């Protein structure tokens, strides 16, 4: 079906204004289909003109325009032709729609724990026509009035306050104007915890089988919600405008969360079934803050077209981390930002698919999905931090308030935002915006022993970006130098560097204030093994880790050095985000991609040994902080250890750290490692499945089967991906993530050239958003060989893969090239 082009959207918005949307959904027709009735009231500026509405039904039963019957020939490729429009119009459409199983549209999922079904709407980016007839573009906003029929024991949550009017019949209050992609309905036998704060009704909801952890964790989540509301009300000067505020934790969600006004949806793994580390709690708090920030950036003021996606995501990203640090009392949030989000963003910046923060071409809606990445999130947030350094925080906040007030319940774009900021700052910002927002690429910062800080700019993306940053130096656990500098040319002198001791670790951008690759000087790099753990500033340590891992990706740092630093410094780390992210990158990337196959077993043993050192440290330290260290150590050991006796004891629940007793998710992690070592028989796996009938357990079991290093297991996983028409988005992702795990590449080498055909086949039953995520996991980069690169290149040349899938494959192709370059240089 054709994707709406920007030109078509501009023309339709110039012609039409939508004044009211009435949607009636019947979700009580079984597991596959639902009924949809829509009444759209809209005006036309040129009576007699023609346009079209968007609708993608299984069956179109009736459609009338101003009482005139539209025939089946009027619906072509999801577009319903509307001819001879009047000044005021009513379009009525009745259709049967299909539930989605790929996380898009109205997704329906069965919880195997109790066989109950749950439905939620995820209408981003262009899935709304799979639910109701509409004009599906972000600048045709309208108030929605929604009614829903559901099984009698279900409840309903949506954008407007929901009220049950009879058995199985619910009505939702009419909303303020919403873009189509924000509309949602969440229906099922939810468990709910409700509260109220500052006149705003609050609710958190999850599946029945998650009742115990939801009730246990609800107050912490609601406390975060209350604090964020207070913080944003103070900051923006505009009260939350969308009535009630519900947060629904839904199954098989493609993203982390979605900012539907009044009814935010989250992936339900944020309701922790077992023990949670501090960084997991921080991530959940930050996600709550991020989605709430969208109530102003994205929902109150929505981008006019998808090329201004950054106006949503960069702002929500920055505001969430600012709020986590300043309002929630978690300054370590900025460490997590550097270790998790910026690592993601720098990888996107290195890829050939890199693009500017703002104004990236989006000729149609689907092409915009390709830029929904670490640049729009992490780089955009970093650029906003640089904007604040450039104009001051008071001017920034004043500009934000101006922009929100001027475009409330409407749409905005980059030029209008810059105008607001320029007025607040009292200066023209177009040159700054050209360098930071409209030009792709990351500068490279390097400091020599004489104290000269040099900026180099990518030759393919020339720009003069001013950087406000600091430089710090450490000797042992002492900070011996810190200077704040403004680099607005090619270089600047940093006082005091030339007099530092020979063993000093010197860290440019130590507070991680700017967006740039940091090249550590050779003396600092050589000293990391012995000295990194002593650096007292966790932010500076995070910058060093990011630099080290980025240098490895660029074939400038030997992955064996990374492993040496992990072995020496990681077990002495205190920051939870550094501990978790470094260990994950090492076990998921450094070892399986950047080391040769014959080195990986020994490398994993070294990682497991480092986890044991961390566990011993936790045991000797004692206290709540030690419990978190012990939890991280156990998880890392379970991903890397090969002591079968210990793994079997842990799988049986024996000799576990105290916080992991009865933790089903940890048990599945152990079983996955046993399966990867071909030390798990079918009987033990079957017993584990019987003991954990949850959705998480069912999915974990798929991954456990897929990682088993046998020809039969790989064939089973491949066939299941290809042949199972009922495979959900999460199930496909689990199988793909486990498939390439193999101690001997020969086991999976026969499949390398077949990935493109499989993805093309899956495209017939999965939406682009879901399939793009599967494509990332299914790319054959796990077999780091020239033949895999040949196969990857051939895939990129195909014409039967969607733009989003091609973009995902292009990024993974770049990762494979990075790994091959590292192998070639450091073999």
Short mmCIF file of C-alpha atoms in Angstrom, two decimals, residues 521-749:
data_model
loop_
_atom_site.label_atom_id
_atom_site.label_comp_id
_atom_site.label_asym_id
_atom_site.label_seq_id
_atom_site.Cartn_x
_atom_site.Cartn_y
_atom_site.Cartn_z
CA UNK A 521 45.76 10.29 24.24
CA UNK A 522 48.05 7.21 24.04
CA UNK A 523 49.40 7.71 27.55
CA UNK A 524 45.92 7.74 29.04
CA UNK A 525 44.87 4.70 27.00
CA UNK A 526 47.89 2.72 28.17
CA UNK A 527 47.14 3.56 31.80
CA UNK A 528 43.47 2.53 31.79
CA UNK A 529 44.04 -1.06 32.91
CA UNK A 530 45.67 -0.01 36.14
CA UNK A 531 44.00 3.32 36.84
CA UNK A 532 40.46 3.64 35.44
CA UNK A 533 38.79 2.13 38.49
CA UNK A 534 40.39 4.78 40.73
CA UNK A 535 38.83 7.75 38.88
CA UNK A 536 36.40 9.21 41.44
CA UNK A 537 33.99 10.81 38.94
CA UNK A 538 31.50 8.28 37.48
CA UNK A 539 30.68 10.60 34.58
CA UNK A 540 34.34 10.78 33.57
CA UNK A 541 34.59 6.99 33.82
CA UNK A 542 31.56 6.69 31.54
CA UNK A 543 33.16 9.03 28.99
CA UNK A 544 36.30 6.86 29.05
CA UNK A 545 34.28 3.67 28.51
CA UNK A 546 32.36 5.30 25.64
CA UNK A 547 35.61 6.44 24.06
CA UNK A 548 37.18 3.02 24.47
CA UNK A 549 34.23 1.17 22.94
CA UNK A 550 33.89 3.71 20.13
CA UNK A 551 37.60 3.36 19.40
CA UNK A 552 37.18 -0.40 19.21
CA UNK A 553 34.31 -0.01 16.75
CA UNK A 554 36.52 2.23 14.63
CA UNK A 555 39.40 -0.29 14.60
CA UNK A 556 41.56 2.09 16.64
CA UNK A 557 41.48 0.14 19.91
CA UNK A 558 42.28 -3.55 20.16
CA UNK A 559 39.27 -5.44 21.55
CA UNK A 560 41.71 -7.38 23.71
CA UNK A 561 42.60 -4.11 25.46
CA UNK A 562 38.90 -3.57 26.10
CA UNK A 563 38.79 -7.02 27.68
CA UNK A 564 41.87 -6.22 29.78
CA UNK A 565 40.23 -3.04 31.10
CA UNK A 566 37.01 -4.94 31.81
CA UNK A 567 38.93 -7.54 33.78
CA UNK A 568 40.82 -4.93 35.81
CA UNK A 569 38.38 -2.06 36.26
CA UNK A 570 34.84 -3.35 35.81
CA UNK A 571 34.65 -5.40 39.06
CA UNK A 572 35.61 -2.26 41.00
CA UNK A 573 32.95 -0.07 39.37
CA UNK A 574 30.23 1.50 41.54
CA UNK A 575 27.84 3.03 39.04
CA UNK A 576 25.01 0.64 38.18
CA UNK A 577 24.62 1.87 34.60
CA UNK A 578 28.32 1.47 33.85
CA UNK A 579 28.30 -2.02 35.37
CA UNK A 580 25.27 -3.17 33.43
CA UNK A 581 25.98 -1.56 30.06
CA UNK A 582 29.68 -2.44 29.86
CA UNK A 583 29.00 -6.07 30.70
CA UNK A 584 26.19 -6.25 28.15
CA UNK A 585 28.31 -4.72 25.38
CA UNK A 586 31.16 -7.08 26.19
CA UNK A 587 29.03 -10.23 26.10
CA UNK A 588 26.83 -9.21 23.15
CA UNK A 589 29.35 -7.38 20.95
CA UNK A 590 33.01 -7.35 21.98
CA UNK A 591 33.35 -11.11 22.43
CA UNK A 592 31.01 -12.51 19.72
CA UNK A 593 31.84 -9.93 17.02
CA UNK A 594 35.23 -8.34 17.58
CA UNK A 595 37.15 -11.39 18.80
CA UNK A 596 37.86 -14.36 16.58
CA UNK A 597 35.86 -17.52 17.14
CA UNK A 598 38.80 -19.38 18.66
CA UNK A 599 39.30 -16.60 21.27
CA UNK A 600 35.73 -16.33 22.49
CA UNK A 601 35.58 -19.19 24.98
CA UNK A 602 38.60 -17.95 26.90
CA UNK A 603 37.30 -14.37 26.75
CA UNK A 604 33.99 -15.40 28.27
CA UNK A 605 35.86 -17.22 31.03
CA UNK A 606 37.67 -13.98 31.82
CA UNK A 607 34.36 -12.12 31.94
CA UNK A 608 32.94 -14.79 34.25
CA UNK A 609 36.01 -14.50 36.46
CA UNK A 610 35.50 -10.74 36.65
CA UNK A 611 31.88 -11.38 37.69
CA UNK A 612 33.13 -13.62 40.48
CA UNK A 613 35.45 -10.83 41.66
CA UNK A 614 32.46 -8.47 41.74
CA UNK A 615 30.42 -11.07 43.65
CA UNK A 616 33.22 -11.48 46.21
CA UNK A 617 33.39 -7.72 46.63
CA UNK A 618 29.63 -7.60 47.21
CA UNK A 619 29.87 -10.35 49.80
CA UNK A 620 32.59 -8.53 51.71
CA UNK A 621 30.96 -5.08 51.52
CA UNK A 622 27.45 -6.05 52.66
CA UNK A 623 24.41 -3.76 52.68
CA UNK A 624 21.77 -2.81 50.06
CA UNK A 625 24.36 -1.56 47.56
CA UNK A 626 26.11 -4.89 47.81
CA UNK A 627 22.89 -6.70 46.97
CA UNK A 628 22.74 -4.79 43.69
CA UNK A 629 26.36 -5.66 42.93
CA UNK A 630 25.67 -9.33 43.65
CA UNK A 631 22.68 -9.26 41.31
CA UNK A 632 24.72 -7.79 38.44
CA UNK A 633 27.55 -10.25 39.09
CA UNK A 634 25.19 -13.23 38.99
CA UNK A 635 23.55 -12.11 35.75
CA UNK A 636 26.87 -11.51 34.03
CA UNK A 637 28.23 -14.86 35.21
CA UNK A 638 25.06 -16.57 33.96
CA UNK A 639 25.70 -15.11 30.49
CA UNK A 640 29.39 -16.04 30.39
CA UNK A 641 30.22 -18.83 32.83
CA UNK A 642 30.82 -22.42 31.75
CA UNK A 643 30.90 -24.26 35.09
CA UNK A 644 28.09 -26.70 34.35
CA UNK A 645 27.77 -27.79 37.94
CA UNK A 646 27.13 -24.22 39.10
CA UNK A 647 24.72 -23.56 36.23
CA UNK A 648 22.71 -26.68 37.01
CA UNK A 649 22.59 -25.78 40.72
CA UNK A 650 21.37 -22.30 39.89
CA UNK A 651 18.79 -23.65 37.47
CA UNK A 652 17.49 -25.84 40.28
CA UNK A 653 17.35 -22.83 42.62
CA UNK A 654 20.29 -23.83 44.80
CA UNK A 655 23.16 -21.62 46.08
CA UNK A 656 21.69 -18.47 44.52
CA UNK A 657 22.31 -14.93 45.76
CA UNK A 658 19.53 -14.09 48.19
CA UNK A 659 17.81 -11.60 45.91
CA UNK A 660 17.46 -14.21 43.13
CA UNK A 661 15.52 -16.87 44.97
CA UNK A 662 12.38 -17.66 42.97
CA UNK A 663 13.38 -15.27 40.16
CA UNK A 664 11.97 -16.91 37.01
CA UNK A 665 13.68 -14.50 34.65
CA UNK A 666 17.09 -15.30 36.12
CA UNK A 667 16.34 -19.00 35.85
CA UNK A 668 15.65 -18.58 32.14
CA UNK A 669 18.95 -16.71 31.76
CA UNK A 670 20.75 -19.69 33.31
CA UNK A 671 18.84 -22.15 31.14
CA UNK A 672 19.75 -20.16 28.05
CA UNK A 673 23.43 -20.44 28.95
CA UNK A 674 23.09 -24.18 29.56
CA UNK A 675 21.40 -24.56 26.20
CA UNK A 676 24.14 -22.54 24.47
CA UNK A 677 26.65 -24.98 25.99
CA UNK A 678 24.48 -27.90 24.77
CA UNK A 679 24.01 -29.00 28.37
CA UNK A 680 20.21 -28.77 28.65
CA UNK A 681 18.05 -31.71 27.74
CA UNK A 682 14.45 -31.58 26.54
CA UNK A 683 13.08 -32.93 29.81
CA UNK A 684 14.64 -30.12 31.84
CA UNK A 685 13.41 -27.51 29.36
CA UNK A 686 9.93 -28.98 29.39
CA UNK A 687 9.87 -28.90 33.18
CA UNK A 688 10.91 -25.24 33.13
CA UNK A 689 8.12 -24.39 30.69
CA UNK A 690 5.58 -26.19 32.86
CA UNK A 691 6.79 -24.31 35.93
CA UNK A 692 6.53 -20.88 34.25
CA UNK A 693 3.45 -20.64 32.04
CA UNK A 694 3.74 -16.86 31.74
CA UNK A 695 4.15 -15.00 28.48
CA UNK A 696 7.72 -14.16 29.49
CA UNK A 697 8.37 -17.84 30.12
CA UNK A 698 6.96 -18.91 26.79
CA UNK A 699 9.12 -16.38 24.95
CA UNK A 700 12.24 -17.25 26.94
CA UNK A 701 11.77 -20.91 26.07
CA UNK A 702 11.84 -20.04 22.36
CA UNK A 703 15.17 -18.32 22.82
CA UNK A 704 16.55 -21.21 24.85
CA UNK A 705 15.66 -23.62 22.06
CA UNK A 706 17.08 -21.35 19.36
CA UNK A 707 20.54 -20.94 20.95
CA UNK A 708 21.11 -24.70 21.23
CA UNK A 709 24.22 -25.45 19.11
CA UNK A 710 22.84 -28.30 17.04
CA UNK A 711 21.84 -28.53 13.40
CA UNK A 712 18.38 -29.71 14.39
CA UNK A 713 17.81 -26.73 16.71
CA UNK A 714 18.87 -24.21 14.08
CA UNK A 715 16.66 -25.82 11.45
CA UNK A 716 13.74 -25.80 13.91
CA UNK A 717 14.20 -22.09 14.66
CA UNK A 718 14.50 -21.19 10.99
CA UNK A 719 11.42 -23.22 10.05
CA UNK A 720 9.43 -21.72 12.88
CA UNK A 721 10.29 -18.23 11.69
CA UNK A 722 9.38 -19.09 8.12
CA UNK A 723 6.35 -21.29 8.54
CA UNK A 724 4.44 -20.22 11.67
CA UNK A 725 1.76 -17.72 10.58
CA UNK A 726 0.72 -17.09 14.18
CA UNK A 727 4.19 -16.09 15.37
CA UNK A 728 3.99 -12.81 17.28
CA UNK A 729 6.47 -9.99 16.93
CA UNK A 730 8.12 -10.92 20.26
CA UNK A 731 8.31 -14.62 19.42
CA UNK A 732 9.97 -13.89 16.08
CA UNK A 733 12.43 -11.58 17.81
CA UNK A 734 13.36 -14.21 20.41
CA UNK A 735 14.02 -16.81 17.73
CA UNK A 736 16.10 -14.38 15.67
CA UNK A 737 18.15 -13.26 18.67
CA UNK A 738 19.08 -16.80 19.53
CA UNK A 739 19.63 -18.16 16.05
CA UNK A 740 23.22 -17.09 15.31
CA UNK A 741 24.60 -18.21 18.69
CA UNK A 742 27.01 -21.02 17.82
CA UNK A 743 30.51 -21.93 19.05
CA UNK A 744 31.33 -23.16 15.55
CA UNK A 745 30.32 -20.81 12.71
CA UNK A 746 29.97 -23.82 10.42
CA UNK A 747 26.74 -24.64 12.22
CA UNK A 748 24.94 -21.51 10.96
CA UNK A 749 27.02 -20.65 7.89
#
